[in-house]
Tab-separated table of C-alpha atoms in Angstrom:
chain	number	residue	atom	x	y	z
A	514	MET	CA	116.840	-33.155	163.262
A	515	LEU	CA	117.562	-29.599	165.362
A	516	LYS	CA	120.273	-27.341	164.581
A	517	GLN	CA	120.192	-24.941	167.232
A	518	HIS	CA	121.760	-20.931	165.893
A	519	LEU	CA	122.236	-18.397	166.799
A	520	GLN	CA	120.693	-14.881	165.027
A	521	PHE	CA	121.915	-11.472	166.242
A	522	LYS	CA	119.027	-9.079	165.238
A	523	LEU	CA	120.176	-4.903	165.150
A	524	SER	CA	116.790	-3.152	166.168
A	525	GLN	CA	116.020	0.200	166.442
A	526	LYS	CA	113.151	1.426	169.046
A	527	LEU	CA	112.339	4.873	169.990
A	528	SER	CA	111.212	5.848	173.712
A	529	PRO	CA	108.441	7.836	174.471
A	530	GLN	CA	109.946	10.921	175.232
A	531	GLN	CA	111.421	9.817	171.414
A	532	ILE	CA	108.334	10.061	169.861
A	533	GLN	CA	106.783	12.774	171.522
A	534	LEU	CA	109.722	14.873	170.092
A	535	MET	CA	108.590	14.026	167.424
A	536	LYS	CA	105.342	14.297	167.288
A	537	LEU	CA	106.043	17.931	169.262
A	538	ILE	CA	108.306	18.513	165.597
A	539	GLN	CA	105.532	18.420	163.706
A	540	LEU	CA	103.654	20.692	164.948
A	541	PRO	CA	103.495	24.829	163.414
A	542	THR	CA	102.628	27.510	166.262
A	543	GLN	CA	98.934	27.065	166.526
A	544	ALA	CA	98.994	23.918	167.675
A	545	PHE	CA	102.298	23.899	169.346
A	546	GLU	CA	100.826	27.108	171.277
A	547	GLN	CA	97.295	24.705	172.420
A	548	ARG	CA	100.430	22.095	173.215
A	549	LEU	CA	102.205	24.297	175.602
A	550	LYS	CA	98.885	25.206	177.775
A	551	GLN	CA	97.824	21.177	178.169
A	552	GLU	CA	100.950	20.825	179.054
A	553	LEU	CA	101.157	24.124	181.525
A	554	GLU	CA	97.253	22.139	182.717
A	555	GLU	CA	98.373	19.501	183.661
A	556	ASN	CA	101.597	19.753	185.267
A	557	PRO	CA	101.532	21.491	188.806
A	558	ALA	CA	105.292	22.005	188.539
A	559	LEU	CA	106.010	24.440	185.077
A	560	GLU	CA	104.628	27.417	184.493
A	561	SER	CA	105.454	30.146	181.973
A	562	GLY	CA	105.465	34.097	181.604
A	563	LYS	CA	108.317	36.184	182.207
A	564	GLU	CA	108.316	35.625	186.279
A	565	GLU	CA	112.306	35.818	186.833
A	566	THR	CA	112.637	31.938	189.206
A	567	ASP	CA	114.690	29.333	189.219
A	568	THR	CA	114.908	27.637	185.766
A	569	LEU	CA	114.941	23.816	185.803
A	570	ASP	CA	117.880	23.750	184.144
A	571	ASP	CA	119.704	25.555	186.959
A	572	ILE	CA	117.238	22.639	189.887
A	573	TYR	CA	117.472	20.330	188.156
A	574	GLU	CA	121.169	19.659	187.372
A	575	ASP	CA	122.758	15.867	186.499
A	576	THR	CA	118.845	14.336	188.677
A	577	TYR	CA	117.016	13.094	184.880
A	578	ASP	CA	117.402	9.197	184.971
A	579	GLU	CA	115.120	8.045	182.397
A	580	SER	CA	116.600	4.328	183.845
A	581	GLU	CA	114.778	5.386	186.152
A	582	ASP	CA	112.009	3.116	187.896
A	583	HIS	CA	109.295	5.801	189.133
A	584	GLU	CA	107.010	3.515	191.628
A	585	ASN	CA	110.309	2.694	194.009
A	586	ILE	CA	111.755	5.731	194.297
A	587	ASP	CA	113.748	5.340	197.204
A	588	THR	CA	112.396	8.562	198.911
A	589	GLU	CA	115.545	9.332	201.646
A	590	GLU	CA	118.260	8.672	198.657
A	591	ILE	CA	116.316	12.313	196.621
A	592	ASN	CA	119.714	15.438	196.043
A	593	ILE	CA	116.639	17.455	196.962
A	594	ASP	CA	119.236	20.479	196.737
A	595	ASP	CA	119.446	18.683	192.846
A	596	TYR	CA	115.406	20.705	192.659
A	597	LEU	CA	116.991	24.350	193.816
A	598	SER	CA	119.166	26.881	193.477
A	599	ASP	CA	120.715	30.132	194.206
A	600	ASP	CA	120.819	31.990	190.616
A	601	GLU	CA	117.445	33.474	190.141
A	602	ILE	CA	117.916	34.696	186.354
A	603	PRO	CA	116.835	31.775	184.148
A	604	ASP	CA	119.360	31.102	181.796
A	605	TYR	CA	118.034	31.300	178.620
A	606	ARG	CA	117.652	35.197	179.733
A	607	THR	CA	121.100	35.797	179.411
A	608	GLN	CA	121.636	34.278	175.779
A	609	ALA	CA	121.125	36.029	172.284
A	610	ASN	CA	118.202	34.480	170.256
A	611	ASN	CA	116.701	34.122	166.947
A	612	TYR	CA	113.449	34.663	167.787
A	613	SER	CA	111.196	37.716	166.261
A	614	ALA	CA	109.646	40.560	168.076
A	615	ASP	CA	106.515	38.841	169.690
A	616	ASP	CA	105.610	42.593	168.548
A	617	GLU	CA	105.634	41.316	165.140
A	618	ASP	CA	103.494	38.773	164.862
A	619	LYS	CA	99.588	40.587	164.724
A	620	ARG	CA	96.559	38.456	165.320
A	621	VAL	CA	93.469	38.688	163.294
A	622	PRO	CA	90.899	38.860	165.069
A	623	TYR	CA	86.748	37.466	163.402
A	624	ALA	CA	83.428	38.092	163.729
A	625	ALA	CA	81.670	35.925	165.186
A	626	GLY	CA	78.754	36.749	163.036
A	627	THR	CA	75.323	34.940	161.568
A	628	SER	CA	75.591	31.213	160.525
A	629	PHE	CA	74.604	30.838	157.279
A	630	THR	CA	71.573	29.165	158.415
A	631	GLN	CA	70.407	31.355	160.603
A	632	TYR	CA	70.330	33.931	157.655
A	633	LEU	CA	67.402	32.792	155.646
A	634	LEU	CA	66.747	31.623	157.608
A	635	ASN	CA	65.516	34.914	159.011
A	636	GLN	CA	65.252	35.564	156.173
A	637	LEU	CA	62.130	33.499	155.271
A	638	ASN	CA	61.032	35.489	159.331
A	639	THR	CA	59.291	38.180	156.096
A	640	VAL	CA	57.586	35.876	153.709
A	641	TYR	CA	53.814	35.134	155.031
A	642	LEU	CA	53.822	31.506	155.433
A	643	ASP	CA	51.236	29.034	157.536
A	644	ASP	CA	52.544	26.506	159.225
A	645	GLU	CA	52.857	23.685	157.468
A	646	GLU	CA	55.197	26.121	154.668
A	647	TRP	CA	57.025	26.908	156.800
A	648	ALA	CA	58.607	23.886	158.309
A	649	ILE	CA	58.898	22.542	154.846
A	650	ALA	CA	60.741	25.342	154.698
A	651	GLU	CA	62.822	25.698	157.043
A	652	PHE	CA	64.210	21.503	157.125
A	653	LEU	CA	64.411	22.410	153.531
A	654	VAL	CA	66.516	25.391	155.188
A	655	GLY	CA	68.960	23.142	157.369
A	656	SER	CA	69.324	20.863	154.069
A	657	VAL	CA	71.066	23.046	152.254
A	658	ASP	CA	74.750	22.863	152.073
A	659	GLU	CA	78.083	25.238	152.413
A	660	SER	CA	78.302	25.955	149.186
A	661	GLY	CA	74.859	27.135	149.023
A	662	TYR	CA	72.616	24.038	146.881
A	663	ILE	CA	71.087	20.467	148.256
A	664	ARG	CA	72.218	17.641	147.142
A	665	ARG	CA	69.192	14.825	148.134
A	666	PRO	CA	66.171	14.448	145.591
A	667	LEU	CA	62.920	15.127	146.428
A	668	ALA	CA	61.159	11.961	147.294
A	669	ASP	CA	64.001	12.000	150.103
A	670	ILE	CA	63.276	15.106	151.609
A	671	MET	CA	59.468	13.289	150.997
A	672	ASP	CA	60.925	10.533	153.395
A	673	ASP	CA	62.150	12.322	156.018
A	674	LEU	CA	59.422	14.762	156.694
A	675	ALA	CA	56.980	12.084	157.198
A	676	PHE	CA	59.701	10.487	159.216
A	677	THR	CA	60.834	13.081	161.637
A	678	GLN	CA	58.464	16.218	161.349
A	679	ASN	CA	55.665	13.710	161.193
A	680	ILE	CA	54.313	15.935	157.889
A	681	TYR	CA	52.687	13.827	154.771
A	682	VAL	CA	52.534	15.444	151.653
A	683	GLU	CA	52.968	15.187	147.978
A	684	GLU	CA	55.429	16.192	145.856
A	685	ASP	CA	54.417	19.688	144.832
A	686	LYS	CA	53.717	20.921	148.105
A	687	ILE	CA	57.171	20.631	148.170
A	688	LYS	CA	58.356	21.932	145.253
A	689	LYS	CA	56.881	25.028	145.621
A	690	VAL	CA	58.170	25.561	149.179
A	691	LEU	CA	61.017	25.093	147.260
A	692	GLY	CA	60.393	27.619	144.825
A	693	ILE	CA	59.899	30.143	148.072
A	694	VAL	CA	63.330	29.070	149.126
A	695	GLN	CA	64.873	29.587	145.965
A	696	ASP	CA	63.384	33.268	146.069
A	697	LEU	CA	66.507	33.977	149.028
A	698	ASP	CA	69.463	35.235	149.214
A	699	PRO	CA	71.453	34.535	147.999
A	700	PRO	CA	70.317	34.657	144.266
A	701	GLY	CA	70.393	30.540	143.507
A	702	VAL	CA	71.073	29.003	146.387
A	703	ALA	CA	68.481	25.854	147.473
A	704	ALA	CA	69.380	24.476	143.576
A	705	ARG	CA	69.598	20.508	143.323
A	706	SER	CA	71.963	21.011	140.279
A	707	LEU	CA	74.568	23.232	138.751
A	708	ASP	CA	72.820	24.604	136.346
A	709	GLU	CA	69.014	24.928	138.301
A	710	CYS	CA	71.890	27.869	140.146
A	711	LEU	CA	73.156	29.778	137.200
A	712	ILE	CA	69.664	29.605	135.542
A	713	ILE	CA	67.709	30.835	139.679
A	714	GLN	CA	70.856	33.352	138.992
A	715	LEU	CA	70.153	34.694	135.191
A	716	LYS	CA	66.134	34.805	135.598
A	717	ARG	CA	66.623	37.014	138.341
A	718	LYS	CA	68.481	39.836	135.949
A	719	GLU	CA	67.148	42.325	134.157
A	720	PRO	CA	65.570	40.760	130.192
A	721	LYS	CA	67.909	41.341	127.923
A	722	PRO	CA	68.577	39.000	124.272
A	723	SER	CA	72.382	38.457	125.713
A	724	ILE	CA	70.176	37.001	129.475
A	725	GLU	CA	67.359	34.680	127.468
A	726	LEU	CA	70.889	33.144	125.575
A	727	ALA	CA	72.195	31.828	128.161
A	728	ILE	CA	68.405	30.233	130.165
A	729	ASN	CA	68.305	28.891	126.531
A	730	ILE	CA	71.574	27.328	126.658
A	731	LEU	CA	71.934	26.127	130.187
A	732	GLU	CA	68.268	24.836	129.905
A	733	ARG	CA	69.106	23.154	126.706
A	734	SER	CA	72.254	22.158	125.869
A	735	PHE	CA	74.193	22.554	129.538
A	736	GLU	CA	76.392	19.527	127.996
A	737	HIS	CA	78.208	21.643	125.256
A	738	PHE	CA	78.044	24.456	127.423
A	739	THR	CA	80.300	22.496	129.799
A	740	LYS	CA	82.594	20.602	127.378
A	741	LYS	CA	82.407	23.647	125.802
A	742	HIS	CA	81.575	22.203	121.799
A	743	TYR	CA	81.294	25.928	120.676
A	744	THR	CA	79.956	25.441	116.958
A	745	LYS	CA	77.264	22.670	117.867
A	746	LEU	CA	76.095	25.671	120.778
A	747	ILE	CA	75.884	28.306	117.466
A	748	GLN	CA	74.133	25.505	114.934
A	749	LYS	CA	71.250	24.628	117.828
A	750	HIS	CA	70.888	27.302	118.550
A	751	HIS	CA	71.077	29.452	115.111
A	752	VAL	CA	72.661	32.338	117.059
A	753	SER	CA	76.567	33.835	115.695
A	754	GLU	CA	79.113	33.902	117.063
A	755	GLU	CA	79.664	37.232	118.095
A	756	GLU	CA	75.694	36.701	120.482
A	757	LEU	CA	77.002	32.974	121.555
A	758	LYS	CA	79.787	34.563	122.728
A	759	GLU	CA	77.291	37.688	124.664
A	760	ALA	CA	75.336	34.926	126.907
A	761	ILE	CA	78.405	33.423	127.838
A	762	SER	CA	80.200	35.868	129.093
A	763	GLU	CA	76.627	36.288	130.765
A	764	ILE	CA	76.668	33.413	132.684
A	765	GLU	CA	80.826	33.205	133.524
A	766	LYS	CA	80.008	36.588	136.215
A	767	LEU	CA	77.663	34.297	137.580
A	768	ASN	CA	78.690	32.725	141.176
A	769	PRO	CA	78.851	28.960	141.149
A	770	LYS	CA	78.597	28.487	145.026
A	771	PRO	CA	76.195	30.596	145.926
A	772	GLY	CA	76.607	30.195	149.394
A	773	GLY	CA	80.346	30.695	149.590
A	774	SER	CA	79.519	34.226	149.251
A	775	TYR	CA	78.114	34.444	152.160
A	776	SER	CA	80.327	35.931	154.300
A	777	GLY	CA	79.214	34.891	157.898
A	778	ASN	CA	78.999	31.223	156.688
A	779	THR	CA	80.269	29.603	160.112
A	780	ARG	CA	82.646	26.942	157.945
A	781	MET	CA	86.119	27.252	159.437
A	782	ILE	CA	88.271	30.650	158.915
A	783	GLU	CA	91.561	29.188	158.561
A	784	HIS	CA	93.876	32.238	160.057
A	785	ILE	CA	98.223	31.233	158.364
A	786	VAL	CA	100.108	32.123	161.440
A	787	PRO	CA	104.252	32.270	160.065
A	788	ASP	CA	106.314	29.665	161.883
A	789	PHE	CA	109.406	31.427	160.715
A	790	SER	CA	110.493	35.247	158.540
A	791	ILE	CA	112.944	35.357	155.784
A	792	LYS	CA	114.429	38.774	155.936
A	793	ILE	CA	116.503	40.210	152.778
A	794	VAL	CA	118.713	43.351	155.795
A	795	ASP	CA	121.751	45.239	153.905
A	796	GLY	CA	121.793	42.287	150.837
A	797	GLU	CA	121.855	39.247	153.114
A	798	LEU	CA	119.356	36.687	154.230
A	799	GLU	CA	118.540	36.969	157.750
A	800	LEU	CA	116.020	33.784	159.598
A	801	THR	CA	114.078	34.339	162.915
A	802	LEU	CA	111.568	31.395	163.950
A	803	ASN	CA	108.385	33.120	165.774
A	804	GLY	CA	108.732	33.903	168.874
A	805	ARG	CA	105.059	32.024	170.022
A	806	ASN	CA	107.889	28.719	169.161
A	807	ALA	CA	110.411	30.185	172.600
A	808	PRO	CA	107.986	30.086	175.164
A	809	GLU	CA	109.720	31.266	178.437
A	810	LEU	CA	108.882	28.028	181.043
A	811	HIS	CA	110.604	27.642	185.003
A	812	VAL	CA	109.503	25.825	187.669
A	813	SER	CA	106.842	26.214	190.111
A	814	LYS	CA	108.878	28.577	193.020
A	815	GLU	CA	105.694	26.519	195.429
A	816	TYR	CA	106.892	23.567	194.105
A	817	SER	CA	110.841	24.686	195.395
A	818	ASN	CA	109.573	26.218	198.574
A	819	MET	CA	108.340	22.726	198.696
A	820	LEU	CA	111.351	20.386	198.803
A	821	GLU	CA	112.943	23.045	200.622
A	822	GLY	CA	110.817	22.339	203.762
A	823	TYR	CA	111.610	19.074	203.609
A	824	LYS	CA	115.047	18.732	202.884
A	825	ASN	CA	114.879	20.947	206.303
A	826	ALA	CA	112.326	19.003	208.205
A	827	LYS	CA	113.876	17.474	211.130
A	828	GLU	CA	111.676	13.913	210.811
A	829	LYS	CA	110.306	12.780	206.893
A	830	SER	CA	106.859	11.136	207.400
A	831	LYS	CA	105.027	8.730	205.618
A	832	SER	CA	103.058	11.309	203.585
A	833	GLN	CA	105.935	14.339	203.848
A	834	LYS	CA	107.129	11.000	201.224
A	835	ASP	CA	104.490	10.868	199.056
A	836	THR	CA	104.580	14.112	198.580
A	837	VAL	CA	108.371	14.929	197.846
A	838	MET	CA	107.998	11.468	194.876
A	839	PHE	CA	105.243	12.888	193.270
A	840	ILE	CA	106.821	16.336	193.073
A	841	LYS	CA	110.037	14.960	191.681
A	842	GLN	CA	107.530	12.758	188.959
A	843	LYS	CA	106.476	16.212	187.703
A	844	LEU	CA	109.941	17.846	187.763
A	845	ASP	CA	110.653	14.567	185.561
A	846	ALA	CA	107.926	15.812	183.394
A	847	ALA	CA	108.752	19.623	182.767
A	848	LYS	CA	112.156	19.273	182.339
A	849	TRP	CA	111.938	16.473	180.113
A	850	PHE	CA	109.174	19.140	178.132
A	851	ILE	CA	111.663	21.933	178.924
A	852	ASP	CA	114.457	19.972	176.810
A	853	ALA	CA	112.311	18.552	174.042
A	854	ILE	CA	111.406	22.507	173.633
A	855	ARG	CA	114.164	23.462	172.885
A	856	GLN	CA	115.134	20.406	170.815
A	857	ARG	CA	112.389	21.401	168.872
A	858	GLN	CA	113.650	25.069	168.981
A	859	GLN	CA	116.505	23.843	166.983
A	860	THR	CA	115.390	21.525	164.560
A	861	LEU	CA	112.846	23.899	163.207
A	862	TYR	CA	115.976	26.195	162.430
A	863	ILE	CA	118.477	24.678	161.442
A	864	THR	CA	116.722	22.395	159.617
A	865	MET	CA	115.050	25.908	157.717
A	866	ASN	CA	117.893	27.744	157.955
A	867	THR	CA	119.335	24.732	155.554
A	868	ILE	CA	117.246	24.859	153.214
A	869	MET	CA	116.990	28.448	152.841
A	870	GLU	CA	121.133	28.768	152.556
A	871	TYR	CA	120.371	25.727	149.903
A	872	GLN	CA	117.200	28.072	147.872
A	873	LYS	CA	119.774	31.113	147.952
A	874	GLU	CA	119.026	31.999	144.733
A	875	TYR	CA	115.065	32.110	145.030
A	876	PHE	CA	114.524	34.098	147.931
A	877	MET	CA	116.838	36.784	147.001
A	878	THR	CA	114.782	37.046	143.930
A	879	GLY	CA	111.654	35.967	144.555
A	880	ASP	CA	112.372	33.675	141.374
A	881	GLU	CA	110.712	31.008	140.903
A	882	ARG	CA	112.445	29.176	138.172
A	883	LYS	CA	116.178	30.282	140.431
A	884	LEU	CA	114.679	27.325	142.871
A	885	ARG	CA	117.193	24.654	143.074
A	886	PRO	CA	115.426	20.397	142.710
A	887	MET	CA	115.516	19.973	146.042
A	888	ILE	CA	114.799	16.220	147.716
A	889	LEU	CA	114.328	15.638	151.720
A	890	LYS	CA	117.915	13.344	151.945
A	891	ASP	CA	120.116	16.563	150.468
A	892	ILE	CA	118.855	19.058	153.676
A	893	ALA	CA	118.902	15.597	155.937
A	894	ASP	CA	122.163	14.696	155.476
A	895	ARG	CA	123.470	18.612	154.733
A	896	ILE	CA	122.424	18.926	158.669
A	897	ASP	CA	121.931	15.115	160.426
A	898	MET	CA	118.933	14.520	160.953
A	899	ASP	CA	116.700	11.524	160.085
A	900	VAL	CA	114.176	12.297	156.487
A	901	SER	CA	111.153	11.889	158.368
A	902	THR	CA	112.643	14.688	160.916
A	903	VAL	CA	112.416	17.095	157.954
A	904	SER	CA	109.834	15.390	156.138
A	905	ARG	CA	108.141	16.534	160.281
A	906	VAL	CA	109.635	20.796	159.793
A	907	ALA	CA	108.259	20.820	156.050
A	908	ASN	CA	104.698	19.160	155.810
A	909	SER	CA	103.302	21.658	158.389
A	910	LYS	CA	105.267	23.727	158.084
A	911	TYR	CA	104.720	28.199	156.556
A	912	VAL	CA	107.114	30.948	156.005
A	913	ASP	CA	106.788	34.530	155.965
A	914	THR	CA	109.025	35.776	153.122
A	915	PRO	CA	108.842	39.375	151.322
A	916	TYR	CA	107.129	37.596	148.433
A	917	GLY	CA	104.595	36.191	151.254
A	918	THR	CA	103.481	33.468	152.744
A	919	LYS	CA	104.401	29.736	151.861
A	920	LEU	CA	105.004	26.067	153.110
A	921	ILE	CA	107.952	25.404	153.777
A	922	LYS	CA	107.349	21.890	151.873
A	923	ASP	CA	106.335	23.102	148.027
A	924	PHE	CA	110.226	24.702	148.674
A	925	PHE	CA	111.438	21.088	147.629
A	926	SER	CA	111.029	18.858	143.535
A	927	GLU	CA	112.825	16.184	142.335
A	928	ALA	CA	115.507	16.552	139.464
A	929	MET	CA	114.813	16.294	136.190
A	930	LYS	CA	118.066	16.868	133.232
A	931	ASN	CA	117.658	19.698	130.640
A	932	GLU	CA	119.596	19.206	127.167
A	933	GLN	CA	122.740	20.464	128.560
A	934	GLY	CA	122.840	16.595	130.709
A	935	GLU	CA	122.368	19.897	133.820
A	936	ASP	CA	119.808	19.590	137.191
A	937	VAL	CA	116.955	21.816	136.863
A	938	SER	CA	113.507	21.252	139.067
A	939	THR	CA	109.828	20.136	138.267
A	940	LYS	CA	108.758	23.539	139.892
A	941	GLU	CA	110.775	25.278	137.235
A	942	ILE	CA	108.882	23.169	134.340
A	943	LYS	CA	105.915	23.705	135.548
A	944	LYS	CA	106.105	26.895	135.531
A	945	ILE	CA	107.531	27.578	132.218
A	946	LEU	CA	104.088	24.815	131.568
A	947	GLU	CA	101.800	27.550	132.333
A	948	THR	CA	104.304	30.359	131.059
A	949	VAL	CA	102.709	29.207	127.512
A	950	ILE	CA	99.517	27.834	128.341
A	951	ARG	CA	98.603	31.654	129.745
A	952	ASP	CA	99.854	33.006	126.371
A	953	GLU	CA	98.615	30.791	124.078
A	954	GLU	CA	95.339	32.432	122.151
A	955	LYS	CA	92.705	30.489	124.058
A	956	LYS	CA	91.189	30.020	120.063
A	957	LYS	CA	93.258	26.790	119.427
A	958	PRO	CA	94.650	26.437	123.047
A	959	LEU	CA	98.091	24.094	123.436
A	960	THR	CA	96.866	19.887	123.170
A	961	ASP	CA	99.677	17.745	125.733
A	962	ALA	CA	101.573	16.404	122.724
A	963	LYS	CA	102.058	20.661	121.642
A	964	LEU	CA	102.803	22.006	124.583
A	965	ALA	CA	105.746	18.581	124.827
A	966	LYS	CA	106.838	19.703	122.392
A	967	ILE	CA	107.193	23.830	123.036
A	968	LEU	CA	109.561	22.938	125.897
A	969	LYS	CA	111.115	20.189	123.827
A	970	GLU	CA	112.090	23.268	122.594
A	971	ARG	CA	113.116	25.113	124.409
A	972	GLY	CA	115.739	22.404	125.972
A	973	TYR	CA	113.052	20.503	128.338
A	974	PRO	CA	112.456	16.788	126.643
A	975	ILE	CA	109.778	15.384	127.916
A	976	ALA	CA	106.916	13.638	127.381
A	977	ARG	CA	103.554	14.085	126.747
A	978	ARG	CA	102.370	12.056	129.765
A	979	THR	CA	104.175	13.637	131.910
A	980	VAL	CA	103.363	17.222	130.431
A	981	ALA	CA	100.236	16.385	131.107
A	982	LYS	CA	100.897	14.706	135.092
A	983	TYR	CA	102.462	19.161	135.366
A	984	ARG	CA	99.841	20.158	133.879
A	985	GLU	CA	96.969	18.182	136.351
A	986	GLN	CA	99.001	19.296	138.999
A	987	LEU	CA	98.787	23.042	138.489
A	988	GLY	CA	94.720	22.348	137.928
A	989	ILE	CA	94.458	23.635	134.990
A	990	PRO	CA	92.242	21.804	132.191
A	991	VAL	CA	92.803	19.868	128.943
A	992	ALA	CA	92.839	21.635	125.709
A	993	ARG	CA	89.308	21.497	124.794
A	994	LEU	CA	88.070	22.945	127.953
A	995	ARG	CA	90.278	26.195	127.570
A	996	LYS	CA	89.194	27.231	124.825
A	997	GLU	CA	87.506	30.138	124.271
A	998	ILE	CA	85.242	31.684	121.880
């Protein structure tokens, strides 16, 4: 038996314009500038600059319709006057804004420098090598990663030399040339492991008992050293606690990543441009949006003139109709883009202003213990926006504060109850945990269970496993690895 029934389903679909707006909101300042540049290149109807010309709002009033079928435009029905205006002053230039001055945003220049690989090859030019040795050395230098290590076994390098360079040599020959490469600067470069890297650096130092003991420890007892089994090291190497302390001090001065010490390394340098700025002026918080997020845009004067010409033409040819349809499509896109940018500016400012007010105590003092528990929904509810919108603002934006440049998402944290039943931020607990560990006796570092007990005594009843989770999030190792002599 067949049954028929009606089912009503409410669903919401985002338009392509809404999706693009969400993407614009998510972009930080530098990426937004790239997106703006791309749009200006692709849409000739859109121009930037301070030239006083018609604004798109003036020339396009009440003409934008998302549902319009652009492929079937009746050019005779286009009201050209809607695209033209006698107002020469853009409306957004007559309004007060909350954008910081461009001259406050200084660009940091970077020197191009020489690549790390080229730096090593330049040193090789000062070493006498025959053709075969040079080819091997060049291949080894090319195998050095950005940290300064060669991570591949010599057997694999031997095979690659045969297949790619037509060089057939034994591992011993490669090992000999590797020793030459390892003599280059920075010390420790081209090592195949951490212990080898540290030993190479120690052997370059002036010999003395503490250096010799440090080398001996790394060569014979590297595992005991990494696990901080100091008692076993003292027994195995027949040394006093003071002698061991001196040797470990020598090791701690070394660089575990010699490649990272080269200033000319061509790894990507990330220059953070704050999207907002918060200042304390006359005892009150003042928020500004980076001026680079508020570009001045206007419609091309040339496009306005083309439409004017079409309007005044007595006879309208097919080619003229095709042209005005193309112009209208470009103006549609320009109209939407400027509106989207303004919505982006408004969304960014409203969201950050609400976060600033919510965390006012922190921004006034810089004390992380004053950070209130705050989740995305707290802000979304206050500004009547979707949680995903707040997330897009928080995840990729930075704010310049009197206490440094901060990632906005770092102001968000879950809440926990203290013994008085009050909500406290997990950030506050982490700060206390960090302080307790910093002040602990390093000869007997506190275990997670003892840390949990201390926090409970201070009014924060937290389980040991939660303490372990917070400790790991702070990047702090377990008690055994924090031990010092």
